[in-house]
Amino acid sequence: MKALRNFLDKVKPNFEEGGKLSAFRSVFDGFETFLFVPNTVSKSGTHIHDTIDSKRVMSFVVIALIPALLFGMYNVGYQNYLVAGTLDQASFMEVFCYGFLAVLPKIIVSYLVGLGIEFTVAQWKHEEIQEGFLVSGMLIPLIVPIECPLWIIAVATAFAVIFAKEIFGGTGYNIFNVALITRAFLFFAYPTKMSGDSVWIAKESIFGLGNDLANGTVDGFTGATALGQVATGSTTTVTDALGNPVGLNDMIVGLMPGSIGETSVIAIMIGAVILLVSGVANWRTMISVFVGGALTAFLFNAIGSETNQVWNLDWMEHLCVGGFCFGAVFMATDPVTSPRTNCGKYIFGFLIGVVAIIIRCMNPGYPEGMMLAILLMNLFAALIDHCFVQRNINKRLNRLNNK
Amino acid sequence: MAESIKIKKGLDIKLKGKAAETKSDALQSQFFSMRPDDFHGMTPKVAVKEGDAVKVGSVLFYDKANPDLKVVSPCSGTVEAVNRGERRKVLDIRLKSDGKFESVPFEKAQPSQLSSADVKKLLLESGFFAFINQRPFDVVANPNDAPKAIFISGFDSAPLAPSYDYVFDYTQCKDELQLGIDALAKLTTGKVYVSIHKDSAARAFKELKGVVITEFEGPHPAGNVGVQINHISPINKGEVVWTISPYDVVAIGSAFKKGTIDFSRLIALVGSSVSKPSYYKTYPGAEIASVVKGQVSEENVRYISGNPLTGRQVSKDGFIGAFAHQITVIPEGNKNNELLGWIMPRLNKFSTSHSYFSWLLGSKKEYVADTNLNGGERAFIMSGEYDAVFPMDILPEFLVKAIMDKDIDKMEQLGIYEVAPEDFALCEYVCTSKIETQRIVREGLDYLRKELA
């Protein structure tokens, strides 16, 4: 440890203004503060500070995402082997390693592109590197279909980081959730790569692992997500990729086609517990999303529909399928893009739940509503805050007037 | 029966180095220093020059805008130097003490029998008035104002703060406290409010006459006078309230009783770097060394005149601030080189965040805190952090943002007249983004005061 510190101290001058490698100052700074807590001491105000910092907060979100990530990897392998009919012969490790290899490039691309932009901007603005993208970079691979090409992810990530974040001033100033903007960009720019029946199951073998599904040797599978099936089908019965019906339990376990990280309610809930116990995510938002979604789904279910089977989904099923859980736990709770007032968080979360189910039920083109619901409410976050701030202001005014 | 108010929001930071309830005299301080900066809001005009002889109570400087407002010498001796900085700003007036503490005469009287103009004149002449603060703006009170009320906090809830139950001993200062209160009561047409802690045994406060006593319970900042004002009678636009520390109330009372001016007070020497934390009798402006000598063996420490949240950093050979009631010595955090600290369990460090485990270790454990920022400064990321430690009907984050925007209307609407920087100290402590909220609020108050002048 001491040797490392000495080494850093030795090479540091190269990275400072005028040094040979000063073009990489932000990179060096980023790694140095990553390795060692900076020795900065307080100059004004309080002489002591809490040990919490943004690195800690961000890394806890990443830790909370790990169960969903690991399960997603396994599920990618599982779907591939299931469709090929070789699941019985494959070991757990084979299935997982296949999924791991299929998902890893997406994580690498997302981090490379996003962090690359962050480092550049930090260098340019002479600021410290902000940790926000640590989370976004992990979220992005988890909310895309496994068959989404890497170059598209790179383009979308770059678009989102630049136009949804850096243009507004960087982490802490963005209006929209960066990972969701990435997904929205992908969805509207490359709809065929983001939805439909063919993108949810990995089709190519990697390093001899997995099965090649694209050459026509395997047929008769449906690669649609549960929501996709219900939206286009004539019953609310959901089947797995081989056409066998699945129940609520399977939806909760999550061995289903879907975006990489969104399928398992159990894995997401482990993450939710980590976020809530550590206090990193706000419980007000999270609970409200579920309440709003459940109530709305219950209402639609009570009304029922002959033609649109999404209306007939049970409220429990609504919350368990698609990206509802993932969005509620990891996306809606983003502190920067949600309201700052505690009361506002209830309304924000509730409306996300409501709008997500409304979009699912009312919109003919697109089975999932969570992404658009959160983005829409991101837009309203400031307005919701404004109402509660105004209430505080009015209270003070009344006090003055009634003196 | 006193009204009882329970504060729920806030935070008690348990630090090592609380003062044991023993007292001794500080060493003789050879030099004294009075800093105009301690008396925020005054523009100093120096009234003495090098070599002048002074007594306790001799005027050192007065306010340019309000020449009646004077700051006096805490000791007798001679003026050693008037130290000036850039643009001839007065940094401090350095005095050489003769160790006798001879005082200029003060009128021995029963303040309750004097007219309010007489009391005000006496307090202004003797320099006591400069120890009265006003809100809005958290500056030295303007003697021409008619305050709505006067507030006195009868307990200090800050980390490692002196116990007022111990400092304001019933037998020793009940008369002085009462006389001081009687004098202050003459300065307002409203009431004098004294707040005490629910568990306080301080009879000196409890048996005061002519005041409204309110009991508070709950974590810091329950002892901050601003929080108490907000719960008892919040300040509206256009109103002025005055606040004063019981230390200065006793000093005023003692002057009326004895006919001499005496600024001596019992302050606490605390902090994890102090070998035997306890109480010392000393004076405002005395040398830090006269109190800490022989008590601090480490080299890399920070001396703070005041508490670790709101105090001012002073050097080892610096001086005690005029408003400081404790000296805190804690380790500097500039040589930690902590490897990957942001992901470590950090069991020996305190955090309000449940991402560390100090919340599982019980509330009794005492921690050593150093001055490290524990992170880099960022934009606002986490929300609701400030609200959890800010027990006033004010939205702290929005107020801080309004100040950063220099939006005067918004600042007024969000209640800037009710706050002082010290009220934001805990916000600054818990802030994930390490934002200097106290500095921002101080600048906001100064900006507003200038704009509205």
PDB file of N, CA, C and O in Angstrom, chain A residues 143-145 148 152 182-188 190-196 199-200 259 366 371:
ATOM      1  N   ILE A 143     -30.702  -3.184 -19.415  1.00  0.00           N
ATOM      2  CA  ILE A 143     -32.042  -2.844 -19.911  1.00  0.00           C
ATOM      3  C   ILE A 143     -32.144  -2.945 -21.426  1.00  0.00           C
ATOM      4  O   ILE A 143     -33.041  -2.394 -22.020  1.00  0.00           O
ATOM      5  N   VAL A 144     -31.185  -3.647 -22.025  1.00  0.00           N
ATOM      6  CA  VAL A 144     -31.306  -3.865 -23.469  1.00  0.00           C
ATOM      7  C   VAL A 144     -31.483  -5.365 -23.728  1.00  0.00           C
ATOM      8  O   VAL A 144     -31.110  -6.190 -22.905  1.00  0.00           O
ATOM      9  N   PRO A 145     -32.054  -5.721 -24.888  1.00  0.00           N
ATOM     10  CA  PRO A 145     -32.158  -7.143 -25.244  1.00  0.00           C
ATOM     11  C   PRO A 145     -30.771  -7.696 -25.540  1.00  0.00           C
ATOM     12  O   PRO A 145     -29.890  -6.958 -25.980  1.00  0.00           O
ATOM     13  N   CYS A 148     -29.077  -7.017 -28.946  1.00  0.00           N
ATOM     14  CA  CYS A 148     -28.839  -5.643 -29.376  1.00  0.00           C
ATOM     15  C   CYS A 148     -27.364  -5.481 -29.766  1.00  0.00           C
ATOM     16  O   CYS A 148     -26.472  -5.760 -28.971  1.00  0.00           O
ATOM     17  N   ILE A 152     -24.608  -0.262 -31.698  1.00  0.00           N
ATOM     18  CA  ILE A 152     -25.799   0.542 -31.400  1.00  0.00           C
ATOM     19  C   ILE A 152     -25.767   1.004 -29.946  1.00  0.00           C
ATOM     20  O   ILE A 152     -26.080   2.147 -29.620  1.00  0.00           O
ATOM     21  N   THR A 182     -30.677   6.400 -22.902  1.00  0.00           N
ATOM     22  CA  THR A 182     -29.996   5.458 -23.788  1.00  0.00           C
ATOM     23  C   THR A 182     -31.004   4.482 -24.382  1.00  0.00           C
ATOM     24  O   THR A 182     -31.034   4.230 -25.584  1.00  0.00           O
ATOM     25  N   ARG A 183     -31.838   3.953 -23.517  1.00  0.00           N
ATOM     26  CA  ARG A 183     -32.801   2.957 -23.975  1.00  0.00           C
ATOM     27  C   ARG A 183     -33.842   3.589 -24.901  1.00  0.00           C
ATOM     28  O   ARG A 183     -34.226   3.005 -25.913  1.00  0.00           O
ATOM     29  N   ALA A 184     -34.286   4.793 -24.548  1.00  0.00           N
ATOM     30  CA  ALA A 184     -35.275   5.458 -25.390  1.00  0.00           C
ATOM     31  C   ALA A 184     -34.683   5.743 -26.764  1.00  0.00           C
ATOM     32  O   ALA A 184     -35.342   5.565 -27.793  1.00  0.00           O
ATOM     33  N   PHE A 185     -33.433   6.171 -26.775  1.00  0.00           N
ATOM     34  CA  PHE A 185     -32.767   6.432 -28.060  1.00  0.00           C
ATOM     35  C   PHE A 185     -32.728   5.159 -28.890  1.00  0.00           C
ATOM     36  O   PHE A 185     -33.075   5.150 -30.067  1.00  0.00           O
ATOM     37  N   LEU A 186     -32.311   4.071 -28.258  1.00  0.00           N
ATOM     38  CA  LEU A 186     -32.270   2.790 -28.963  1.00  0.00           C
ATOM     39  C   LEU A 186     -33.649   2.421 -29.477  1.00  0.00           C
ATOM     40  O   LEU A 186     -33.813   1.985 -30.611  1.00  0.00           O
ATOM     41  N   PHE A 187     -34.616   2.637 -28.640  1.00  0.00           N
ATOM     42  CA  PHE A 187     -35.960   2.186 -28.982  1.00  0.00           C
ATOM     43  C   PHE A 187     -36.534   2.932 -30.181  1.00  0.00           C
ATOM     44  O   PHE A 187     -37.158   2.343 -31.052  1.00  0.00           O
ATOM     45  N   PHE A 188     -36.292   4.244 -30.215  1.00  0.00           N
ATOM     46  CA  PHE A 188     -36.883   5.000 -31.315  1.00  0.00           C
ATOM     47  C   PHE A 188     -35.996   5.021 -32.553  1.00  0.00           C
ATOM     48  O   PHE A 188     -36.490   5.154 -33.664  1.00  0.00           O
ATOM     49  N   TYR A 190     -33.692   2.499 -33.367  1.00  0.00           N
ATOM     50  CA  TYR A 190     -33.491   1.139 -33.917  1.00  0.00           C
ATOM     51  C   TYR A 190     -34.569   0.205 -33.374  1.00  0.00           C
ATOM     52  O   TYR A 190     -34.262  -0.751 -32.670  1.00  0.00           O
ATOM     53  N   PRO A 191     -35.844   0.491 -33.694  1.00  0.00           N
ATOM     54  CA  PRO A 191     -36.925  -0.295 -33.065  1.00  0.00           C
ATOM     55  C   PRO A 191     -36.825  -1.787 -33.338  1.00  0.00           C
ATOM     56  O   PRO A 191     -37.163  -2.597 -32.477  1.00  0.00           O
ATOM     57  N   THR A 192     -36.317  -2.156 -34.497  1.00  0.00           N
ATOM     58  CA  THR A 192     -36.286  -3.595 -34.793  1.00  0.00           C
ATOM     59  C   THR A 192     -35.271  -4.331 -33.936  1.00  0.00           C
ATOM     60  O   THR A 192     -35.363  -5.531 -33.740  1.00  0.00           O
ATOM     61  N   LYS A 193     -34.280  -3.596 -33.436  1.00  0.00           N
ATOM     62  CA  LYS A 193     -33.272  -4.237 -32.595  1.00  0.00           C
ATOM     63  C   LYS A 193     -33.680  -4.238 -31.122  1.00  0.00           C
ATOM     64  O   LYS A 193     -32.989  -4.771 -30.269  1.00  0.00           O
ATOM     65  N   MET A 194     -34.773  -3.567 -30.828  1.00  0.00           N
ATOM     66  CA  MET A 194     -35.138  -3.383 -29.427  1.00  0.00           C
ATOM     67  C   MET A 194     -36.434  -4.071 -29.042  1.00  0.00           C
ATOM     68  O   MET A 194     -36.769  -4.159 -27.873  1.00  0.00           O
ATOM     69  N   SER A 195     -37.211  -4.490 -29.998  1.00  0.00           N
ATOM     70  CA  SER A 195     -38.471  -5.131 -29.617  1.00  0.00           C
ATOM     71  C   SER A 195     -38.823  -6.188 -30.658  1.00  0.00           C
ATOM     72  O   SER A 195     -38.086  -6.384 -31.623  1.00  0.00           O
ATOM     73  N   GLY A 196     -39.937  -6.818 -30.466  1.00  0.00           N
ATOM     74  CA  GLY A 196     -40.323  -7.893 -31.362  1.00  0.00           C
ATOM     75  C   GLY A 196     -39.998  -9.236 -30.740  1.00  0.00           C
ATOM     76  O   GLY A 196     -39.741  -9.343 -29.546  1.00  0.00           O
ATOM     77  N   VAL A 199     -35.290 -10.643 -30.626  1.00  0.00           N
ATOM     78  CA  VAL A 199     -34.086 -10.044 -30.036  1.00  0.00           C
ATOM     79  C   VAL A 199     -33.789 -10.523 -28.617  1.00  0.00           C
ATOM     80  O   VAL A 199     -32.766 -10.188 -28.046  1.00  0.00           O
ATOM     81  N   TRP A 200     -34.668 -11.274 -28.030  1.00  0.00           N
ATOM     82  CA  TRP A 200     -34.567 -11.544 -26.599  1.00  0.00           C
ATOM     83  C   TRP A 200     -33.778 -12.793 -26.252  1.00  0.00           C
ATOM     84  O   TRP A 200     -33.532 -13.062 -25.084  1.00  0.00           O
ATOM     85  N   SER A 259     -35.333  -8.146 -21.302  1.00  0.00           N
ATOM     86  CA  SER A 259     -34.073  -7.414 -21.194  1.00  0.00           C
ATOM     87  C   SER A 259     -33.205  -8.104 -20.150  1.00  0.00           C
ATOM     88  O   SER A 259     -33.714  -8.711 -19.210  1.00  0.00           O
ATOM     89  N   TYR A 366     -46.690  -0.642 -28.396  1.00  0.00           N
ATOM     90  CA  TYR A 366     -45.508  -0.994 -27.623  1.00  0.00           C
ATOM     91  C   TYR A 366     -45.948  -1.621 -26.314  1.00  0.00           C
ATOM     92  O   TYR A 366     -46.688  -1.007 -25.547  1.00  0.00           O
ATOM     93  N   MET A 371     -40.398   2.521 -19.142  1.00  0.00           N
ATOM     94  CA  MET A 371     -39.373   3.475 -19.567  1.00  0.00           C
ATOM     95  C   MET A 371     -39.987   4.846 -19.823  1.00  0.00           C
ATOM     96  O   MET A 371     -39.530   5.864 -19.305  1.00  0.00           O
TER      97      MET A 371
END
